[in-house]
């Protein structure tokens, strides 16, 4: 319980303090210190959960499924703040933003971390909604931080689309509460996930079916599922790069986490009806469409950050498909994929941040010869893209292999779609990547001060996960799989 | 069919008026008048909350009613009013495209809501079915408004009236969400309103107008040079 409180209080107090710190030099360090403390508390919590299995109380509930996402969130929070400190100072020094904007940035960074952690750990579906809406509110000012017309447009689109999406999710939540009222006597417990999960089979299937459609469309907007994905490439490309890293690496995961939790309820409620797998089928449909469409769009991109945000949509689609497929193997693969995708994608966005500073532009055509100019950045970008495209020996290969195996076992025909989708995405990424890293550098392109530690750390971990999954992680993922599907994999 | 009690009839009447105001909001071209319509809708939702609180014995609904009245009926309309004045939009009239068609679409949405709710609460009371359908219609008409209105302030009105519909559903179908959730939602709505205000200024600074049709720099293939 102490660990849990510490995890929530650190970003809260940190965010409030950072709103007051005027010196940009201090703010970056303080932001890092707050993130490190959060990570420490998260590790402590993970250790406790490993012993006790479930920690619950005061409206929170931490089990195997969310604890690993809590640690992942805190970890990416730390590495991104390592990156963001010199990066944002560079941006500030180049006159793109004022010191006031930098204060807003740091404060909202921690506010965003807070909402992510609350969304992950809460046991209450209403609070989950409030936290995910809070995440939109915390990041929307950051998307428009540079105040260019494009940035303002991206932020407005993000605000409106996610606002609408999340409103539909609230309607779904109200319907769930309505269904719960006929089952749970204590009305204050009617939105508590653990209570609902225990009595899921008693929830009215007709209501839950309609509720799930609203919830899926609502939270699916935040996951970036096609066709509700319009905000995602804009917000990623126009916001500051550290924000793109945490949006892609964390926010999408948390939204997907919400969808999976709700799917567990709906599955329980529909188990005895004529369509027991309705929720899974919806997820598979949305997932496959997102996966394919995003893979095709990769080919048409001209902006490097837009390109990688489409790659995120593609991977979220794949995970959504896998969770929809169900079964212990697919779920295990999807959980692992959540982990390796977050690590790889945030590493890529960090490298892209440096690359855009080197080239002075985000346009792919004008980013050339990165390896010549600054080998560290060039090679990191190359390795990152190799990892995300699913090459062995990186972890993404392992999880995609598991997913394909699971698909082959249950729905063999979908394997064709998945493999061709992966090939299309691979081609899309490499046709743009190749000229960016190899080739001659344009005249006057200068290396920038770059701290590659976060990238090395992330890619190192992804490599490790590709070679062997450590025992404690395998146990965690296994427990989470058991929680979601009811059956262990290992 | 069972007879509805007086209080239930009052709730339904108020909810129907709120739905009517959604139509007014959708078609009202004058911005200030639309803000007033929104304020009245907030007052109606607060009144529904109060009546539901009187009907049952759920005391925290009195608090919710007060909160809704303060937030949706007074504070947010006042903020919008002030923003409209500061942005010189007090006499602004928006050019509406195909108003008759949009209204027809809204009518279809109401029918759709009833159709969707029909099987869901078959065994339950007529009252619940009506109220969920009406609130879903308010939500969907808010959505329609955000799609069809091209003016940023009008879009925000659509967003806020969606929130009204959600609140109506929560209060009347389930006698209110748990207090912590209600407070959280109210907090989010308030913060959203403050941020919308910030964005009005950022948008008008960047495109010299609040017509969001002019926010068209980001397209799929082309990236501005």
XYZ file of C-alpha atoms in Angstrom:
715
model
C 0.000 0.000 0.000
C 2.847 2.385 0.847
C 4.481 1.631 -2.494
C 1.199 2.302 -4.250
C 0.764 5.659 -2.543
C 4.360 6.574 -3.296
C 3.867 5.809 -6.995
C 0.905 8.183 -7.158
C 2.201 10.920 -4.875
C 5.596 11.261 -6.556
C 4.349 12.406 -9.972
C 1.587 14.469 -8.334
C 3.942 16.444 -6.110
C 6.591 16.440 -8.822
C 4.188 17.926 -11.340
C 3.083 20.622 -8.915
C 6.673 21.511 -7.994
C 7.776 21.557 -11.629
C 5.039 24.075 -12.400
C 6.879 26.455 -10.061
C 10.499 25.826 -11.063
C 11.593 28.693 -13.280
C 15.179 27.684 -14.059
C 15.176 25.439 -17.151
C 18.479 23.824 -16.108
C 17.019 22.622 -12.822
C 13.664 21.597 -14.193
C 15.135 18.908 -16.461
C 17.074 17.347 -13.614
C 14.141 17.533 -11.224
C 11.899 15.914 -13.826
C 14.411 13.080 -14.092
C 14.646 12.718 -10.313
C 10.860 12.498 -9.975
C 10.707 9.867 -12.709
C 13.475 7.822 -11.069
C 11.651 7.917 -7.728
C 8.480 6.721 -9.441
C 10.408 3.871 -11.021
C 11.863 2.927 -7.643
C 8.400 2.835 -6.097
C 7.072 0.852 -9.060
C 9.800 -1.765 -8.662
C 9.008 -2.002 -4.966
C 5.337 -2.513 -5.808
C 6.225 -5.162 -8.389
C 8.262 -7.007 -5.788
C 5.319 -6.916 -3.366
C 2.899 -8.133 -6.021
C 5.279 -10.961 -6.888
C 4.971 -12.131 -3.277
C 1.312 -11.429 -2.616
C -0.120 -11.954 -6.110
C -2.755 -9.232 -5.730
C -2.702 -5.972 -3.810
C -6.028 -4.251 -3.470
C -7.658 -1.632 -1.289
C -8.913 1.970 -1.311
C -10.216 1.621 -4.846
C -6.968 0.310 -6.295
C -6.082 -3.149 -7.452
C -2.705 -4.297 -8.699
C -2.308 -7.769 -10.111
C 0.062 -9.487 -12.524
C -1.569 -7.890 -15.568
C -1.200 -4.271 -14.594
C 1.926 -4.413 -12.463
C 4.195 -5.104 -15.405
C 2.618 -2.228 -17.285
C 3.158 0.010 -14.249
C 6.859 -0.858 -14.221
C 7.081 -0.396 -17.984
C 5.355 2.995 -17.759
C 7.686 4.163 -15.004
C 10.742 2.844 -16.870
C 9.903 4.555 -20.164
C 9.118 7.650 -18.090
C 12.686 7.623 -16.751
C 14.476 6.997 -20.051
C 12.365 9.570 -21.869
C 13.145 12.159 -19.222
C 16.861 11.378 -19.619
C 16.397 12.159 -23.304
C 14.077 15.088 -22.838
C 16.376 17.098 -20.538
C 19.028 18.070 -23.133
C 16.517 17.857 -26.003
C 14.074 20.370 -24.562
C 16.915 22.675 -23.514
C 18.101 22.620 -27.098
C 14.576 23.446 -28.282
C 14.297 26.192 -25.685
C 17.723 27.621 -26.593
C 16.821 27.672 -30.286
C 13.932 29.968 -29.425
C 11.116 27.661 -30.528
C 9.496 27.778 -27.102
C 9.649 30.141 -24.136
C 10.741 29.179 -20.629
C 7.092 29.371 -19.543
C 6.213 26.764 -22.137
C 9.063 24.635 -20.811
C 7.526 24.843 -17.341
C 4.172 23.754 -18.766
C 5.969 20.943 -20.551
C 7.633 19.524 -17.447
C 4.591 19.892 -15.274
C 2.330 18.219 -17.831
C 4.880 15.454 -18.370
C 4.441 14.405 -14.758
C 0.673 14.966 -14.882
C 0.562 12.615 -17.833
C 2.571 9.987 -15.937
C 0.169 10.351 -13.008
C -2.914 9.785 -15.138
C -1.313 6.759 -16.810
C -0.473 5.199 -13.450
C -3.927 5.917 -11.995
C -5.576 4.404 -15.075
C -3.476 1.282 -14.727
C -3.901 0.723 -11.018
C -7.484 1.763 -10.347
C -10.123 -0.849 -9.707
C -12.981 1.459 -10.634
C -14.142 1.668 -14.247
C -15.308 5.251 -13.737
C -11.950 6.355 -12.366
C -10.302 4.558 -15.280
C -12.341 6.748 -17.612
C -11.495 9.895 -15.680
C -7.776 9.052 -15.795
C -7.710 8.313 -19.514
C -9.584 11.540 -20.260
C -7.103 13.246 -17.929
C -4.272 11.896 -20.066
C -5.776 13.637 -23.106
C -6.069 16.870 -21.176
C -2.481 16.647 -19.923
C -0.997 16.031 -23.357
C -3.144 18.283 -25.528
C -1.271 21.443 -24.516
C 1.998 19.665 -25.223
C 0.971 18.812 -28.766
C 0.453 22.506 -29.489
C 3.596 23.497 -27.573
C 5.421 24.862 -30.649
C 2.419 27.063 -31.568
C 2.882 26.596 -35.297
C -0.401 26.475 -37.250
C 0.211 22.764 -37.854
C 0.748 22.094 -34.170
C -2.421 23.967 -33.177
C -4.379 22.069 -35.809
C -2.999 18.731 -34.632
C -3.844 19.555 -31.037
C -7.403 20.624 -31.881
C -7.968 17.447 -33.863
C -6.544 15.382 -31.006
C -8.718 17.163 -28.459
C -11.966 16.899 -30.424
C -11.544 13.339 -31.705
C -10.375 11.906 -28.411
C -13.009 13.941 -26.581
C -15.774 12.427 -28.699
C -14.289 8.947 -28.470
C -13.904 9.071 -24.755
C -17.463 10.428 -24.348
C -18.751 7.309 -26.079
C -16.643 5.237 -23.684
C -18.337 7.002 -20.776
C -21.728 6.059 -22.195
C -20.498 2.465 -22.319
C -19.390 2.778 -18.707
C -22.829 4.102 -17.704
C -24.458 1.130 -19.443
C -22.113 -1.251 -17.604
C -23.091 0.393 -14.332
C -26.730 0.043 -15.330
C -26.236 -3.689 -15.928
C -24.374 -3.990 -12.643
C -27.192 -2.442 -10.645
C -29.360 -5.488 -11.177
C -26.566 -7.712 -9.894
C -24.538 -5.877 -7.286
C -26.556 -4.757 -4.307
C -24.098 -2.154 -3.036
C -24.368 0.613 -5.607
C -20.982 2.118 -4.717
C -19.326 -1.160 -5.768
C -21.195 -1.223 -9.078
C -18.235 0.065 -11.032
C -15.563 -1.889 -9.194
C -13.864 -4.103 -11.716
C -13.036 -6.947 -9.336
C -16.632 -7.180 -8.055
C -18.004 -7.080 -11.578
C -15.519 -9.688 -12.737
C -16.577 -12.117 -10.014
C -20.206 -11.752 -11.042
C -19.693 -11.199 -14.753
C -21.824 -14.209 -15.684
C -24.855 -12.539 -14.060
C -24.571 -9.278 -16.018
C -27.315 -8.842 -18.601
C -25.745 -9.918 -21.926
C -27.874 -7.610 -24.095
C -26.797 -4.536 -22.179
C -23.167 -5.627 -21.987
C -23.042 -6.288 -25.705
C -24.139 -2.754 -26.552
C -21.962 -1.324 -23.790
C -18.902 -3.056 -25.209
C -19.432 -1.559 -28.656
C -19.433 1.918 -27.112
C -16.443 1.112 -24.925
C -14.459 -0.364 -27.800
C -15.105 2.586 -30.089
C -14.329 4.977 -27.223
C -11.117 3.516 -25.882
C -10.268 2.266 -29.394
C -9.970 5.902 -30.447
C -7.162 6.234 -27.946
C -5.580 2.942 -28.993
C -5.474 4.401 -32.508
C -7.625 1.776 -34.176
C -8.600 2.528 -37.775
C -10.879 4.404 -38.610
C -10.661 6.399 -35.360
C -6.901 6.884 -35.735
C -6.928 10.276 -37.493
C -5.610 12.183 -34.501
C -2.632 9.934 -33.892
C -0.224 10.719 -36.758
C -0.914 14.452 -36.400
C -0.378 14.525 -32.655
C 2.796 12.459 -32.935
C 4.297 14.484 -35.742
C 3.586 17.980 -34.423
C 4.239 17.571 -30.715
C 7.719 17.617 -29.172
C 9.555 14.335 -29.729
C 9.709 13.161 -26.079
C 5.911 13.431 -26.123
C 5.714 11.244 -29.226
C 7.849 8.672 -27.412
C 5.576 8.493 -24.378
C 2.346 8.715 -26.379
C 3.370 5.817 -28.575
C 5.067 3.813 -25.870
C 2.595 4.310 -23.031
C -0.749 5.936 -23.799
C -1.690 3.472 -26.522
C -0.801 0.585 -24.209
C -2.924 1.919 -21.391
C -5.927 2.375 -23.675
C -5.509 -1.176 -24.930
C -5.209 -2.343 -21.339
C -8.610 -0.769 -20.642
C -10.140 -2.534 -23.645
C -8.777 -5.908 -22.507
C -10.071 -5.462 -18.948
C -13.531 -4.694 -20.320
C -13.363 -7.595 -22.741
C -12.837 -9.876 -19.745
C -16.124 -8.627 -18.250
C -18.064 -8.952 -21.490
C -16.693 -12.430 -22.169
C -17.931 -13.514 -18.749
C -21.361 -12.052 -19.405
C -21.762 -13.491 -22.907
C -20.329 -16.931 -22.069
C -23.709 -18.644 -22.068
C -25.289 -16.801 -25.009
C -25.315 -17.675 -28.710
C -22.348 -15.393 -29.428
C -19.803 -16.020 -26.675
C -16.863 -14.640 -28.665
C -18.498 -11.426 -29.850
C -16.002 -9.161 -28.058
C -13.070 -11.169 -29.374
C -14.386 -11.074 -32.913
C -14.860 -7.304 -32.762
C -11.298 -6.902 -31.527
C -9.990 -9.172 -34.265
C -11.843 -7.212 -36.938
C -10.723 -3.793 -35.754
C -7.204 -5.080 -35.160
C -6.772 -6.615 -38.572
C -8.140 -3.553 -40.391
C -5.833 -1.234 -38.432
C -2.875 -3.507 -39.020
C -3.391 -3.676 -42.789
C -4.378 -0.062 -43.404
C -1.499 1.323 -41.327
C 0.973 -0.949 -43.146
C -0.177 0.452 -46.477
C -0.077 4.040 -45.262
C 3.555 3.574 -44.219
C 4.496 3.683 -47.906
C 3.011 7.111 -48.496
C 4.556 9.049 -45.643
C 6.861 12.007 -46.135
C 7.326 12.968 -42.506
C 9.542 10.734 -40.410
C 7.498 11.024 -37.201
C 4.247 10.438 -39.074
C 5.764 7.320 -40.567
C 6.645 5.855 -37.190
C 3.252 6.776 -35.764
C 1.664 4.675 -38.514
C 3.993 1.896 -37.472
C 2.550 2.262 -33.951
C -0.997 1.950 -35.293
C 0.089 -1.162 -37.135
C 1.503 -2.775 -33.999
C -1.477 -1.768 -31.846
C -3.665 -3.387 -34.500
C -1.642 -6.570 -34.235
C -1.962 -6.660 -30.450
C -5.690 -5.940 -30.597
C -6.061 -8.796 -33.042
C -4.111 -11.110 -30.729
C -6.161 -10.226 -27.655
C -9.269 -10.808 -29.740
C -8.003 -14.190 -30.825
C -7.790 -15.189 -27.184
C -6.198 -18.385 -25.959
C -3.160 -18.492 -23.727
C -0.512 -18.483 -26.471
C -1.922 -15.472 -28.325
C -2.451 -13.562 -25.077
C 1.058 -14.306 -23.860
C 2.404 -13.145 -27.210
C 0.322 -9.972 -27.102
C 1.496 -9.124 -23.576
C 5.111 -9.630 -24.614
C 4.485 -7.583 -27.740
C 3.107 -4.701 -25.651
C 6.366 -4.700 -23.734
C 8.821 -4.948 -26.637
C 6.832 -2.572 -28.844
C 6.859 0.123 -26.160
C 10.575 -0.231 -25.586
C 11.488 -0.306 -29.280
C 9.120 2.427 -30.392
C 10.174 4.872 -27.705
C 13.833 4.153 -28.564
C 13.044 4.907 -32.210
C 11.287 8.155 -31.377
C 14.225 9.239 -29.219
C 16.630 8.540 -32.108
C 14.305 10.302 -34.535
C 14.386 13.322 -32.235
C 18.161 13.518 -32.611
C 17.947 12.844 -36.349
C 15.532 15.730 -36.876
C 17.847 18.030 -34.950
C 20.764 16.939 -37.148
C 18.846 17.491 -40.370
C 16.841 20.455 -39.136
C 13.659 19.017 -40.630
C 11.196 16.160 -40.250
C 10.803 15.632 -43.992
C 12.149 12.212 -44.924
C 13.515 13.414 -48.265
C 15.801 15.883 -46.574
C 17.152 13.570 -43.889
C 20.138 11.944 -45.551
C 23.382 10.214 -44.676
C 22.871 9.943 -40.926
C 25.568 7.297 -40.513
C 28.148 9.587 -42.152
C 27.209 12.599 -40.076
C 26.700 10.927 -36.721
C 27.236 7.169 -36.657
C 25.633 6.679 -33.223
C 22.307 8.156 -34.353
C 22.411 6.500 -37.773
C 23.125 3.033 -36.457
C 20.568 3.352 -33.649
C 17.896 4.288 -36.138
C 18.843 1.379 -38.349
C 18.887 -1.097 -35.456
C 15.641 0.276 -34.042
C 13.839 -0.160 -37.354
C 15.343 -3.628 -37.796
C 13.964 -4.480 -34.356
C 10.495 -3.031 -34.945
C 10.201 -4.718 -38.332
C 10.461 -8.018 -36.491
C 13.897 -9.325 -37.338
C 15.572 -11.881 -35.102
C 17.299 -11.732 -32.661
C 15.173 -8.862 -31.289
C 12.206 -9.387 -28.952
C 9.637 -8.178 -31.466
C 10.492 -11.237 -33.538
C 9.777 -13.518 -30.578
C 6.379 -12.007 -29.843
C 5.336 -11.842 -33.497
C 6.423 -15.451 -33.914
C 4.268 -16.466 -30.943
C 1.321 -14.525 -32.370
C 1.690 -16.133 -35.785
C 1.930 -19.591 -34.227
C -1.205 -18.968 -32.206
C -3.040 -17.729 -35.285
C -1.887 -20.756 -37.247
C -3.298 -23.043 -34.560
C -6.757 -21.513 -34.295
C -7.505 -19.420 -37.407
C -5.000 -20.557 -40.064
C -6.372 -18.334 -42.818
C -5.620 -15.183 -40.907
C -1.922 -16.089 -40.941
C -1.807 -15.184 -44.628
C -3.176 -11.723 -43.904
C -0.782 -11.245 -41.007
C 2.335 -12.370 -42.842
C 1.580 -10.265 -45.906
C 0.788 -7.323 -43.630
C 4.152 -7.707 -41.906
C 5.896 -7.873 -45.280
C 4.117 -4.739 -46.519
C 5.039 -2.875 -43.352
C 8.636 -4.046 -43.598
C 8.884 -2.792 -47.173
C 7.274 0.502 -46.216
C 9.730 1.134 -43.406
C 12.863 0.137 -45.291
C 12.199 2.042 -48.493
C 12.256 5.230 -46.418
C 14.932 4.159 -43.972
C 17.594 3.146 -46.447
C 18.352 6.567 -47.969
C 18.058 8.219 -44.559
C 20.844 6.264 -42.899
C 23.135 5.389 -45.822
C 24.385 7.594 -48.592
C 26.181 10.899 -48.648
C 25.353 13.526 -46.091
C 24.243 16.919 -47.404
C 26.672 19.840 -47.179
C 26.990 21.428 -43.775
C 25.090 18.798 -41.807
C 26.494 18.857 -38.287
C 26.364 16.264 -35.501
C 24.404 17.312 -32.407
C 24.987 16.599 -28.733
C 23.112 13.340 -28.272
C 22.770 11.126 -25.240
C 22.249 7.648 -26.655
C 22.030 5.919 -23.269
C 18.196 5.540 -23.284
C 18.276 4.103 -26.791
C 21.018 1.625 -25.917
C 19.172 0.619 -22.778
C 15.890 0.023 -24.626
C 17.381 -1.797 -27.587
C 19.595 -3.828 -25.241
C 16.526 -4.942 -23.301
C 14.660 -5.794 -26.496
C 17.653 -7.820 -27.649
C 17.785 -9.594 -24.298
C 14.067 -10.401 -24.498
C 14.656 -11.776 -27.974
C 17.420 -14.076 -26.823
C 15.935 -15.276 -23.554
C 13.021 -14.150 -21.443
C 14.179 -13.893 -17.811
C 12.367 -16.098 -15.305
C 10.672 -13.375 -13.294
C 9.229 -11.815 -16.429
C 8.037 -15.157 -17.755
C 6.280 -15.779 -14.426
C 4.654 -12.330 -14.541
C 3.447 -12.705 -18.089
C 2.295 -16.223 -17.359
C 0.256 -15.054 -14.385
C -1.224 -12.238 -16.440
C -2.131 -14.711 -19.179
C -3.803 -16.922 -16.604
C -5.748 -13.933 -15.313
C -6.995 -12.946 -18.760
C -7.698 -16.322 -20.341
C -8.043 -18.597 -17.330
C -5.293 -20.933 -18.543
C -1.535 -20.868 -18.081
C 0.776 -21.090 -21.026
C 3.901 -22.499 -19.401
C -48.043 -1.135 -19.299
C -47.463 0.130 -15.836
C -48.436 3.637 -14.916
C -45.594 6.085 -14.427
C -45.465 7.943 -11.163
C -45.709 11.734 -11.167
C -42.013 12.194 -10.450
C -41.083 9.868 -13.273
C -43.319 11.817 -15.614
C -41.645 15.038 -14.546
C -38.212 13.497 -15.195
C -39.299 12.389 -18.647
C -40.723 15.798 -19.437
C -37.515 17.522 -18.381
C -35.407 15.061 -20.342
C -37.559 15.570 -23.431
C -37.053 19.323 -23.082
C -33.301 18.739 -22.873
C -33.511 16.756 -26.093
C -35.481 19.593 -27.674
C -32.712 21.999 -26.664
C -30.222 19.719 -28.422
C -32.143 20.384 -31.628
C -32.089 24.099 -30.899
C -28.328 23.960 -30.346
C -27.842 22.080 -33.587
C -29.648 24.614 -35.721
C -28.980 27.880 -33.884
C -26.698 29.948 -36.097
C -26.254 32.790 -33.616
C -23.474 31.912 -31.238
C -24.687 33.766 -28.160
C -28.170 32.302 -28.498
C -26.617 28.845 -28.781
C -24.664 29.432 -25.561
C -27.943 30.384 -23.848
C -29.618 27.240 -25.149
C -26.736 25.229 -23.743
C -27.082 26.914 -20.364
C -30.792 26.024 -20.272
C -29.955 22.445 -21.113
C -27.565 22.387 -18.153
C -30.300 23.745 -15.897
C -32.702 21.043 -17.114
C -30.164 18.298 -16.407
C -29.645 19.721 -12.929
C -33.436 19.729 -12.434
C -33.640 16.080 -13.525
C -30.939 15.237 -10.992
C -32.870 17.028 -8.261
C -36.136 15.246 -9.083
C -34.444 11.841 -9.186
C -32.879 12.681 -5.840
C -36.329 13.526 -4.436
C -37.844 10.344 -5.851
C -35.258 8.011 -4.399
C -33.387 8.283 -1.175
C -30.003 8.935 -2.724
C -28.785 11.994 -0.929
C -25.616 12.585 -2.853
C -27.791 13.449 -5.860
C -28.669 16.779 -4.228
C -24.980 17.542 -4.241
C -24.719 16.401 -7.892
C -27.652 18.623 -8.807
C -25.938 21.611 -7.248
C -22.667 20.774 -8.952
C -24.336 20.392 -12.351
C -26.251 23.619 -11.976
C -23.101 25.491 -11.008
C -20.919 23.909 -13.685
C -23.156 23.349 -16.712
C -25.808 25.954 -16.065
C -23.670 28.846 -14.874
C -19.891 28.538 -14.928
C -19.275 27.027 -18.385
C -21.846 29.232 -20.186
C -20.344 32.233 -18.428
C -16.836 31.246 -19.519
C -18.042 30.737 -23.099
C -19.794 34.088 -23.016
C -16.682 35.845 -21.823
C -14.553 34.108 -24.440
C -17.015 35.028 -27.182
C -16.834 38.654 -26.064
C -13.058 38.703 -25.928
C -12.801 37.089 -29.347
C -15.317 39.581 -30.795
C -17.814 36.861 -31.583
C -20.778 38.362 -29.723
C -22.652 39.066 -32.945
C -21.214 36.153 -34.831
C -23.595 34.164 -37.015
C -22.374 30.961 -38.508
C -23.276 29.938 -42.033
C -24.980 26.557 -41.700
C -24.825 24.078 -44.523
C -28.039 22.171 -45.292
C -29.775 22.890 -41.963
C -32.881 20.935 -42.960
C -30.856 17.825 -43.754
C -28.928 18.044 -40.502
C -32.163 18.296 -38.533
C -33.517 15.289 -40.409
C -30.329 13.398 -39.538
C -30.856 14.307 -35.894
C -34.417 12.963 -36.063
C -33.045 9.728 -37.482
C -30.556 9.570 -34.616
C -33.413 9.802 -32.114
C -35.200 6.929 -33.850
C -31.944 4.980 -33.927
C -31.488 5.495 -30.184
C -34.942 4.103 -29.467
C -34.282 1.176 -31.799
C -30.971 0.408 -30.055
C -32.442 0.586 -26.578
C -35.600 -1.386 -27.415
C -34.239 -4.919 -26.797
C -31.880 -3.847 -24.076
C -34.330 -3.156 -21.304
C -37.302 -5.122 -22.511
C -38.024 -6.507 -19.099
C -37.397 -3.227 -17.331
C -39.713 -0.291 -16.942
C -40.905 1.913 -19.755
C -39.384 4.756 -17.830
C -35.827 3.419 -17.972
C -36.093 2.638 -21.645
C -37.313 6.111 -22.494
C -34.719 7.869 -20.431
C -31.775 5.892 -21.812
C -32.999 6.438 -25.369
C -33.420 10.172 -24.797
C -29.992 10.562 -23.265
C -28.345 8.520 -26.009
C -30.074 10.786 -28.514
C -28.681 13.863 -26.734
C -25.193 12.320 -26.894
C -25.478 11.460 -30.580
C -26.899 14.855 -31.530
C -23.960 16.452 -29.709
C -21.709 14.281 -31.842
C -23.573 15.335 -34.984
C -23.140 18.944 -33.982
C -19.386 18.506 -33.628
C -19.260 17.016 -37.101
C -21.417 19.584 -38.890
C -20.638 22.865 -37.193
C -17.469 24.437 -38.510
C -17.018 26.979 -35.776
C -14.741 26.067 -32.885
C -17.040 27.480 -30.171
C -20.023 25.639 -31.649
C -18.015 22.422 -31.647
C -17.263 22.916 -27.989
C -20.996 23.427 -27.357
C -21.554 20.081 -29.077
C -18.930 18.470 -26.855
C -20.480 19.907 -23.715
C -23.983 18.870 -24.709
C -22.664 15.337 -25.203
C -21.497 15.519 -21.604
C -25.006 16.644 -20.630
C -26.466 13.594 -22.323
C -24.026 11.290 -20.540
C -24.845 12.856 -17.214
C -28.544 12.504 -17.912
C -28.059 8.803 -18.603
C -25.986 8.301 -15.470
C -28.422 10.122 -13.211
C -31.740 8.884 -14.446
C -31.005 5.296 -15.452
C -28.738 4.418 -12.554
C -29.478 7.057 -9.916
C -26.049 8.594 -10.297
C -22.537 7.231 -10.558
C -20.437 6.808 -7.415
C -19.464 10.192 -6.038
C -15.738 9.871 -6.775
C -16.478 9.224 -10.447
C -18.909 12.127 -10.648
C -16.370 14.484 -9.122
C -13.683 13.196 -11.466
C -15.875 13.700 -14.511
C -16.812 17.213 -13.374
C -13.137 18.021 -12.851
C -12.248 16.732 -16.317
C -15.043 18.768 -17.912
C -13.909 21.909 -16.137
C -10.262 21.428 -17.145
C -11.379 20.666 -20.696
C -13.319 23.948 -20.762
C -10.277 25.925 -19.587
C -8.134 24.238 -22.245
C -10.759 24.898 -24.922
C -10.511 28.556 -23.981
C -6.727 28.467 -24.414
C -7.181 26.805 -27.779
C -9.662 29.395 -29.037
C -6.904 31.965 -28.676
C -4.242 29.726 -30.188
C -6.479 28.943 -33.172
C -7.532 32.499 -33.813
C -3.890 33.545 -33.526
C -2.780 30.972 -36.068
C -5.567 31.161 -38.684
C -7.162 34.529 -37.879
C -10.571 32.966 -37.468
C -12.319 30.229 -35.528
C -13.573 28.432 -38.585
C -11.958 25.044 -38.215
C -12.361 24.330 -41.924
C -9.297 26.474 -42.329
C -7.316 24.079 -40.175
C -6.330 22.049 -43.180
C -2.576 21.974 -43.315
C -2.146 18.409 -42.149
C -3.139 15.972 -44.828
C -2.149 12.420 -45.430
C 0.412 12.604 -48.199
C 1.621 16.151 -48.417
C 3.666 17.859 -45.743
C 3.981 21.587 -45.929
C 7.443 22.608 -47.136
